[in-house]
């Protein structure tokens, strides 16, 4: 059977998707369209590029020469700041606007230069990056790694050569329907990046935009050479993680609304399958104890309240959608795993992958059991009507 696949965002927890894809391969299922947000965008792109689960597993196991997981490099130091960066920085403008009583302009200018110089030193580079580029870490290492994966030869030795492809070129080369979700913070709107909406955007930078967790990784600034989005210029707009607006937009694949299909294409697969990361489900079969309470600053009441507010603002829509389309959703366990846990041990990673495969196997077994009873046609019609309404709402211009 062929499925349109939807991958939720979840950072390092997204490794669980490899197990789910391995179960799909084992059962002989094939793929139609791909839709992903954040970590799900990475997995959707690799699956659309034709990487097998064996290749994905090898990628998860990669380590540098010191034996450190390559994923840990994704939390990288900001790249050096140029003189032009400093001259045009908000920090410099702020310092110039401060007038110190009794201090000459020449001395003030000298002090400003010293402060700017210190802020770009190793000790303060993350702070300057956070202020100027919207994120504590650089993701340059991710871009290089993703390009290497998309150029990696197939197991039969055939060159892929997809690292520099735009969405239009990627679609032409692979024949795949790939859509990645990002958030335009300049325009306060959701972006669905694919060969119809953003043909000139490099796919690797679509991945980079979609996975740019706000305040963690630096924002991506839309470049002039990337062209327009749905005919509208976005040059200079700041783009971040699509999960900010919708981490699991499965309704985009279920809807038949003309406005939605103009962006997503028409459904040709027999089924839609959403792969959802569920932090409430235990990863190992025998793990039934409650997850440990958070420690450190995250355990303080103010931090818990802030997290609750952010989670409510970013997840309320997705939770309503998930409840409405539960029959299309497989919940993949991830209890005890953290979004930025890129340094997880081999054993912990392998357990997560195995849990993903096990969860999807159980999902299919339940689907087969339910299928013996016959489909609930009325429930399906209601769900599809909800999909039209929800999809049209989140794609409002």
Short mmCIF file of C-alpha atoms in Angstrom, two decimals:
data_model
loop_
_atom_site.label_atom_id
_atom_site.label_comp_id
_atom_site.label_asym_id
_atom_site.label_seq_id
_atom_site.Cartn_x
_atom_site.Cartn_y
_atom_site.Cartn_z
CA UNK A 1 0.00 0.00 0.00
CA UNK A 2 1.17 3.53 -0.71
CA UNK A 3 1.05 6.19 2.01
CA UNK A 4 1.40 9.95 2.12
CA UNK A 5 3.64 10.47 5.17
CA UNK A 6 3.54 13.30 7.72
CA UNK A 7 6.50 13.68 10.11
CA UNK A 8 6.14 15.72 13.30
CA UNK A 9 8.93 17.93 14.66
CA UNK A 10 10.85 16.88 17.73
CA UNK A 11 14.59 17.55 17.48
CA UNK A 12 16.78 14.61 18.47
CA UNK A 13 13.66 12.59 19.29
CA UNK A 14 13.08 12.43 15.53
CA UNK A 15 15.47 9.47 15.41
CA UNK A 16 12.40 7.39 16.29
CA UNK A 17 11.17 7.94 12.71
CA UNK A 18 13.89 5.67 11.36
CA UNK A 19 12.36 2.75 13.23
CA UNK A 20 8.91 3.57 11.85
CA UNK A 21 10.24 3.75 8.31
CA UNK A 22 12.01 0.43 8.83
CA UNK A 23 8.66 -1.16 9.69
CA UNK A 24 7.08 0.38 6.59
CA UNK A 25 9.89 -1.07 4.49
CA UNK A 26 9.55 -4.47 6.17
CA UNK A 27 5.85 -4.59 5.32
CA UNK A 28 6.48 -3.61 1.70
CA UNK A 29 4.62 -0.29 1.84
CA UNK A 30 5.63 2.52 -0.50
CA UNK A 31 5.50 6.31 -0.23
CA UNK A 32 3.63 9.03 -2.08
CA UNK A 33 3.88 12.60 -0.78
CA UNK A 34 6.09 13.72 2.12
CA UNK A 35 5.35 16.49 4.62
CA UNK A 36 7.57 17.38 7.56
CA UNK A 37 8.24 20.00 10.20
CA UNK A 38 11.57 20.58 11.97
CA UNK A 39 13.20 17.17 12.62
CA UNK A 40 10.34 15.75 10.57
CA UNK A 41 11.44 17.94 7.66
CA UNK A 42 14.87 16.32 7.76
CA UNK A 43 13.40 12.82 7.75
CA UNK A 44 10.86 13.71 5.04
CA UNK A 45 13.64 15.05 2.82
CA UNK A 46 15.89 12.03 3.26
CA UNK A 47 13.00 9.65 2.58
CA UNK A 48 12.02 11.65 -0.51
CA UNK A 49 15.65 11.56 -1.65
CA UNK A 50 15.48 7.78 -1.58
CA UNK A 51 17.75 7.08 1.41
CA UNK A 52 17.04 3.62 2.76
CA UNK A 53 16.57 3.03 6.48
CA UNK A 54 19.95 1.26 6.50
CA UNK A 55 21.56 4.47 5.21
CA UNK A 56 19.62 6.51 7.77
CA UNK A 57 20.75 4.21 10.58
CA UNK A 58 24.36 4.63 9.45
CA UNK A 59 23.85 8.40 9.54
CA UNK A 60 22.52 8.20 13.11
CA UNK A 61 25.64 6.28 14.17
CA UNK A 62 28.13 8.74 12.70
CA UNK A 63 30.87 9.98 15.02
CA UNK A 64 33.78 12.34 14.54
CA UNK A 65 37.42 11.34 14.94
CA UNK A 66 37.13 11.78 18.72
CA UNK A 67 34.17 9.42 18.96
CA UNK A 68 31.63 12.22 19.54
CA UNK A 69 28.23 11.83 17.79
CA UNK A 70 28.23 14.04 14.70
CA UNK A 71 24.79 15.37 15.68
CA UNK A 72 26.36 17.09 18.67
CA UNK A 73 28.11 19.42 16.23
CA UNK A 74 24.70 20.82 15.28
CA UNK A 75 24.87 22.87 18.48
CA UNK A 76 27.82 24.75 17.05
CA UNK A 77 29.65 27.92 17.88
CA UNK A 78 28.54 30.95 15.85
CA UNK A 79 30.69 31.60 12.81
CA UNK A 80 33.05 34.60 13.06
CA UNK A 81 31.44 38.01 12.72
CA UNK A 82 32.74 40.25 9.95
CA UNK A 83 33.42 43.95 10.21
CA UNK A 84 30.26 44.56 8.17
CA UNK A 85 28.27 42.44 10.67
CA UNK A 86 29.51 44.61 13.52
CA UNK A 87 28.93 47.90 11.70
CA UNK A 88 25.31 47.02 10.87
CA UNK A 89 24.50 45.32 14.17
CA UNK A 90 21.67 46.33 16.46
CA UNK A 91 24.16 46.15 19.34
CA UNK A 92 26.30 48.89 17.76
CA UNK A 93 23.27 51.07 17.08
CA UNK A 94 22.15 50.66 20.69
CA UNK A 95 25.59 51.55 22.03
CA UNK A 96 25.71 54.66 19.82
CA UNK A 97 22.31 55.76 21.11
CA UNK A 98 23.53 55.70 24.71
CA UNK A 99 24.89 59.08 25.78
CA UNK A 100 27.11 58.93 28.85
CA UNK A 101 27.01 62.29 30.74
CA UNK A 102 30.41 63.96 31.04
CA UNK A 103 32.10 61.55 28.60
CA UNK A 104 33.49 62.85 25.32
CA UNK A 105 32.18 61.47 22.02
CA UNK A 106 35.66 60.20 21.19
CA UNK A 107 35.93 58.23 24.41
CA UNK A 108 32.37 56.91 24.02
CA UNK A 109 33.21 55.71 20.51
CA UNK A 110 36.33 53.97 21.82
CA UNK A 111 34.35 52.26 24.61
CA UNK A 112 31.70 51.16 22.09
CA UNK A 113 34.36 49.53 19.92
CA UNK A 114 35.83 47.72 22.92
CA UNK A 115 32.40 46.38 23.94
CA UNK A 116 31.67 45.22 20.38
CA UNK A 117 35.06 43.53 20.19
CA UNK A 118 34.52 41.72 23.49
CA UNK A 119 31.04 40.55 22.47
CA UNK A 120 32.45 38.76 19.45
CA UNK A 121 35.12 36.95 21.47
CA UNK A 122 34.65 33.26 22.25
CA UNK A 123 33.26 33.94 25.72
CA UNK A 124 30.43 36.15 24.42
CA UNK A 125 29.95 35.02 20.81
CA UNK A 126 26.79 33.08 21.71
CA UNK A 127 25.29 36.19 23.33
CA UNK A 128 26.03 38.31 20.26
CA UNK A 129 24.58 35.58 18.02
CA UNK A 130 21.45 35.42 20.18
CA UNK A 131 20.93 39.18 19.94
CA UNK A 132 21.83 39.66 16.28
CA UNK A 133 20.88 36.36 14.64
CA UNK A 134 18.06 35.15 16.86
CA UNK A 135 19.74 31.99 18.12
CA UNK A 136 22.36 30.82 20.60
CA UNK A 137 23.91 28.22 18.27
CA UNK A 138 25.02 28.05 14.68
CA UNK A 139 23.67 25.23 12.49
CA UNK A 140 26.37 25.50 9.81
CA UNK A 141 27.51 21.95 10.63
CA UNK A 142 23.98 20.71 9.99
CA UNK A 143 23.87 22.27 6.52
CA UNK A 144 27.20 20.65 5.59
CA UNK A 145 26.09 17.27 6.97
CA UNK A 146 22.71 17.40 5.18
CA UNK A 147 24.40 18.28 1.89
CA UNK A 148 26.75 15.32 2.28
CA UNK A 149 23.80 12.97 2.88
CA UNK A 150 21.94 14.24 -0.18
CA UNK A 151 25.05 13.75 -2.31
CA UNK A 152 25.80 10.31 -0.87
CA UNK A 153 25.90 7.59 -3.50
CA UNK A 154 23.19 4.93 -3.40
CA UNK A 155 24.12 1.43 -2.18
CA UNK A 156 24.47 0.46 -5.86
CA UNK A 157 26.96 3.27 -6.46
CA UNK A 158 24.65 5.63 -8.31
CA UNK A 159 25.28 9.32 -7.62
CA UNK A 160 22.42 11.27 -6.01
CA UNK A 161 23.76 14.78 -6.45
CA UNK A 162 20.83 16.44 -4.67
CA UNK A 163 22.66 18.75 -2.25
CA UNK A 164 22.37 21.89 -4.37
CA UNK A 165 18.95 21.23 -5.86
CA UNK A 166 16.13 23.70 -5.45
CA UNK A 167 12.66 22.41 -4.69
CA UNK A 168 11.81 22.56 -8.39
CA UNK A 169 15.00 20.71 -9.37
CA UNK A 170 14.58 18.16 -6.57
CA UNK A 171 11.05 17.38 -7.73
CA UNK A 172 12.21 16.99 -11.31
CA UNK A 173 15.14 14.74 -10.31
CA UNK A 174 13.27 12.47 -7.87
CA UNK A 175 9.64 12.72 -8.96
CA UNK A 176 8.78 13.13 -5.27
CA UNK A 177 6.25 15.51 -3.71
CA UNK A 178 8.15 17.06 -0.78
CA UNK A 179 6.72 19.83 1.43
CA UNK A 180 8.48 21.34 4.45
CA UNK A 181 6.83 23.64 7.01
CA UNK A 182 8.50 26.82 8.28
CA UNK A 183 7.40 30.02 10.03
CA UNK A 184 7.94 33.54 8.68
CA UNK A 185 8.32 35.67 11.81
CA UNK A 186 8.56 38.87 9.75
CA UNK A 187 5.13 38.30 8.25
CA UNK A 188 3.67 36.18 11.09
CA UNK A 189 2.59 33.38 8.77
CA UNK A 190 3.17 29.72 8.08
CA UNK A 191 5.14 28.70 4.99
CA UNK A 192 4.75 25.38 3.18
CA UNK A 193 7.87 25.08 1.06
CA UNK A 194 7.67 22.91 -2.04
CA UNK A 195 8.17 23.06 -5.81
CA UNK A 196 4.86 24.93 -6.25
CA UNK A 197 5.26 27.58 -3.57
CA UNK A 198 9.03 28.18 -3.44
CA UNK A 199 10.60 26.59 -6.53
CA UNK A 200 13.85 28.57 -6.27
CA UNK A 201 14.67 27.71 -2.63
CA UNK A 202 17.43 25.11 -2.15
CA UNK A 203 15.97 22.05 -0.42
CA UNK A 204 18.82 22.01 2.12
CA UNK A 205 17.90 25.54 3.16
CA UNK A 206 14.25 24.52 3.34
CA UNK A 207 15.34 21.87 5.86
CA UNK A 208 17.46 24.43 7.69
CA UNK A 209 14.55 26.89 7.93
CA UNK A 210 12.12 24.25 9.14
CA UNK A 211 14.45 22.94 11.90
CA UNK A 212 15.50 26.36 13.21
CA UNK A 213 14.18 26.06 16.77
CA UNK A 214 13.55 29.67 17.87
CA UNK A 215 16.24 31.14 20.12
CA UNK A 216 18.25 27.90 19.95
CA UNK A 217 19.48 28.06 16.34
CA UNK A 218 20.07 31.21 14.37
CA UNK A 219 17.21 32.43 12.19
CA UNK A 220 17.47 31.99 8.43
CA UNK A 221 17.17 35.17 6.37
CA UNK A 222 15.42 34.65 3.02
CA UNK A 223 17.92 35.38 0.24
CA UNK A 224 17.14 37.33 -2.98
CA UNK A 225 18.31 34.48 -5.21
CA UNK A 226 15.68 32.18 -3.71
CA UNK A 227 12.92 34.06 -5.51
CA UNK A 228 9.36 34.52 -4.30
CA UNK A 229 6.99 32.48 -2.14
CA UNK A 230 3.63 32.04 -3.90
CA UNK A 231 4.51 35.07 -6.01
CA UNK A 232 5.31 37.30 -3.01
CA UNK A 233 8.86 38.57 -2.36
CA UNK A 234 10.28 37.49 1.01
CA UNK A 235 13.83 38.80 0.71
CA UNK A 236 15.11 39.75 4.14
CA UNK A 237 12.32 37.96 6.01
CA UNK A 238 13.40 35.96 9.06
CA UNK A 239 12.36 32.30 8.97
CA UNK A 240 12.33 29.83 11.87
CA UNK A 241 11.04 26.39 12.88
CA UNK A 242 7.65 25.55 11.40
CA UNK A 243 6.61 24.02 14.71
CA UNK A 244 6.07 27.53 15.97
CA UNK A 245 2.79 27.52 14.03
CA UNK A 246 2.04 23.88 13.25
CA UNK A 247 4.22 20.95 14.23
CA UNK A 248 1.91 18.32 12.73
CA UNK A 249 -0.24 19.69 9.87
CA UNK A 250 -1.67 16.34 8.78
CA UNK A 251 -4.84 18.09 7.62
CA UNK A 252 -2.92 19.40 4.60
CA UNK A 253 -2.77 15.86 3.22
CA UNK A 254 -6.37 15.01 4.10
CA UNK A 255 -8.04 18.10 2.70
CA UNK A 256 -9.52 18.28 -0.80
CA UNK A 257 -10.15 22.04 -0.59
CA UNK A 258 -9.04 23.59 -3.95
CA UNK A 259 -6.87 26.21 -2.23
CA UNK A 260 -5.06 23.48 -0.28
CA UNK A 261 -4.57 21.11 -3.21
CA UNK A 262 -3.18 23.99 -5.27
CA UNK A 263 -0.33 24.09 -2.75
CA UNK A 264 -0.05 20.43 -1.72
CA UNK A 265 -1.05 18.65 -4.91
CA UNK A 266 -3.79 16.07 -5.25
CA UNK A 267 -3.84 12.93 -3.17
CA UNK A 268 -2.83 9.85 -5.19
CA UNK A 269 -1.88 7.42 -2.40
CA UNK A 270 -4.32 4.96 -0.84
CA UNK A 271 -3.64 6.20 2.68
CA UNK A 272 -2.32 9.02 4.84
CA UNK A 273 -0.09 8.19 7.80
CA UNK A 274 0.98 10.71 10.42
CA UNK A 275 4.03 9.84 12.55
CA UNK A 276 3.64 11.62 15.88
CA UNK A 277 6.24 11.74 18.67
CA UNK A 278 4.54 11.00 22.00
CA UNK A 279 6.58 11.87 25.09
CA UNK A 280 4.07 10.14 27.36
CA UNK A 281 4.77 6.67 25.94
CA UNK A 282 7.66 4.57 27.33
CA UNK A 283 10.43 3.65 24.93
CA UNK A 284 11.16 0.20 26.33
CA UNK A 285 8.47 -2.43 26.72
CA UNK A 286 9.13 -2.86 30.44
CA UNK A 287 9.39 0.83 31.32
CA UNK A 288 6.20 1.67 33.17
CA UNK A 289 7.55 4.02 35.79
CA UNK A 290 6.85 7.73 35.59
CA UNK A 291 9.41 9.93 33.90
CA UNK A 292 11.82 11.62 36.34
CA UNK A 293 10.90 15.11 37.46
CA UNK A 294 12.90 17.84 35.72
CA UNK A 295 15.87 19.20 37.62
CA UNK A 296 17.64 22.54 37.63
CA UNK A 297 16.14 25.78 36.38
CA UNK A 298 13.49 23.97 34.35
CA UNK A 299 11.95 22.66 37.57
CA UNK A 300 11.30 26.14 38.98
CA UNK A 301 7.65 27.30 38.89
CA UNK A 302 8.31 30.34 36.62
CA UNK A 303 10.10 28.15 34.06
CA UNK A 304 7.28 25.59 34.22
CA UNK A 305 4.69 28.32 33.66
CA UNK A 306 6.57 29.74 30.67
CA UNK A 307 6.92 26.27 29.16
CA UNK A 308 3.20 25.67 29.71
CA UNK A 309 2.26 28.93 28.00
CA UNK A 310 4.55 28.25 25.02
CA UNK A 311 3.33 24.66 24.68
CA UNK A 312 -0.30 25.80 24.79
CA UNK A 313 0.27 28.52 22.19
CA UNK A 314 2.17 26.25 19.80
CA UNK A 315 0.38 22.93 20.30
CA UNK A 316 -3.30 23.76 20.87
CA UNK A 317 -4.14 23.69 17.15
CA UNK A 318 -2.20 20.48 16.52
CA UNK A 319 -3.84 18.72 19.46
CA UNK A 320 -7.31 19.49 18.11
CA UNK A 321 -6.27 18.17 14.70
CA UNK A 322 -4.74 15.01 16.19
CA UNK A 323 -7.91 14.29 18.13
CA UNK A 324 -10.00 14.73 14.98
CA UNK A 325 -7.83 12.48 12.79
CA UNK A 326 -6.65 9.93 15.34
CA UNK A 327 -7.24 7.02 12.94
CA UNK A 328 -4.50 8.39 10.66
CA UNK A 329 -1.94 8.89 13.45
CA UNK A 330 0.68 6.50 14.82
CA UNK A 331 2.10 7.59 18.17
CA UNK A 332 5.83 6.89 18.50
CA UNK A 333 7.29 6.60 22.04
CA UNK A 334 9.87 9.13 23.24
CA UNK A 335 9.49 9.38 27.02
CA UNK A 336 12.67 10.52 28.74
CA UNK A 337 14.25 11.89 25.57
CA UNK A 338 15.08 15.57 25.09
CA UNK A 339 14.71 17.75 21.98
CA UNK A 340 18.40 18.76 21.93
CA UNK A 341 19.80 15.43 23.19
CA UNK A 342 22.11 15.00 20.21
CA UNK A 343 24.76 13.33 22.37
CA UNK A 344 22.62 10.33 23.36
CA UNK A 345 24.41 7.03 23.78
CA UNK A 346 24.32 4.31 21.13
CA UNK A 347 22.19 2.11 23.39
CA UNK A 348 19.65 4.88 24.01
CA UNK A 349 19.45 5.71 20.30
CA UNK A 350 18.99 2.05 19.35
CA UNK A 351 16.22 1.71 21.93
CA UNK A 352 14.42 4.72 20.43
CA UNK A 353 14.67 3.34 16.89
CA UNK A 354 13.43 -0.08 18.02
CA UNK A 355 10.51 1.58 19.83
CA UNK A 356 9.51 3.39 16.65
CA UNK A 357 9.43 0.17 14.67
CA UNK A 358 7.51 -1.64 17.39
CA UNK A 359 4.93 1.16 17.69
CA UNK A 360 4.18 1.24 13.97
CA UNK A 361 3.91 -2.53 13.88
CA UNK A 362 1.31 -2.36 16.64
CA UNK A 363 -0.51 0.44 14.80
CA UNK A 364 -0.86 -1.70 11.69
CA UNK A 365 -2.03 -4.69 13.71
CA UNK A 366 -4.79 -2.58 15.25
CA UNK A 367 -5.69 -1.14 11.85
CA UNK A 368 -6.01 -4.63 10.42
CA UNK A 369 -8.26 -5.65 13.32
CA UNK A 370 -10.46 -2.58 12.88
CA UNK A 371 -10.55 -3.16 9.13
CA UNK A 372 -12.31 -6.48 9.68
CA UNK A 373 -15.26 -4.54 11.11
CA UNK A 374 -15.57 -2.37 8.00
CA UNK A 375 -14.93 1.38 7.73
CA UNK A 376 -17.11 3.94 9.49
CA UNK A 377 -18.06 5.94 6.38
CA UNK A 378 -19.86 8.70 8.27
CA UNK A 379 -16.94 9.22 10.66
CA UNK A 380 -14.58 9.40 7.70
CA UNK A 381 -16.71 12.02 5.94
CA UNK A 382 -16.83 14.12 9.11
CA UNK A 383 -13.05 13.87 9.47
CA UNK A 384 -12.44 14.98 5.89
CA UNK A 385 -14.77 17.96 6.30
CA UNK A 386 -12.80 18.95 9.39
CA UNK A 387 -9.60 18.59 7.37
CA UNK A 388 -10.86 21.05 4.74
CA UNK A 389 -11.74 23.59 7.42
CA UNK A 390 -8.50 23.18 9.41
CA UNK A 391 -6.22 23.20 6.36
CA UNK A 392 -7.85 26.27 4.84
CA UNK A 393 -7.48 28.07 8.18
CA UNK A 394 -3.74 27.51 8.63
CA UNK A 395 -3.03 28.40 4.97
CA UNK A 396 -4.91 31.69 5.11
CA UNK A 397 -2.97 34.36 3.18
#
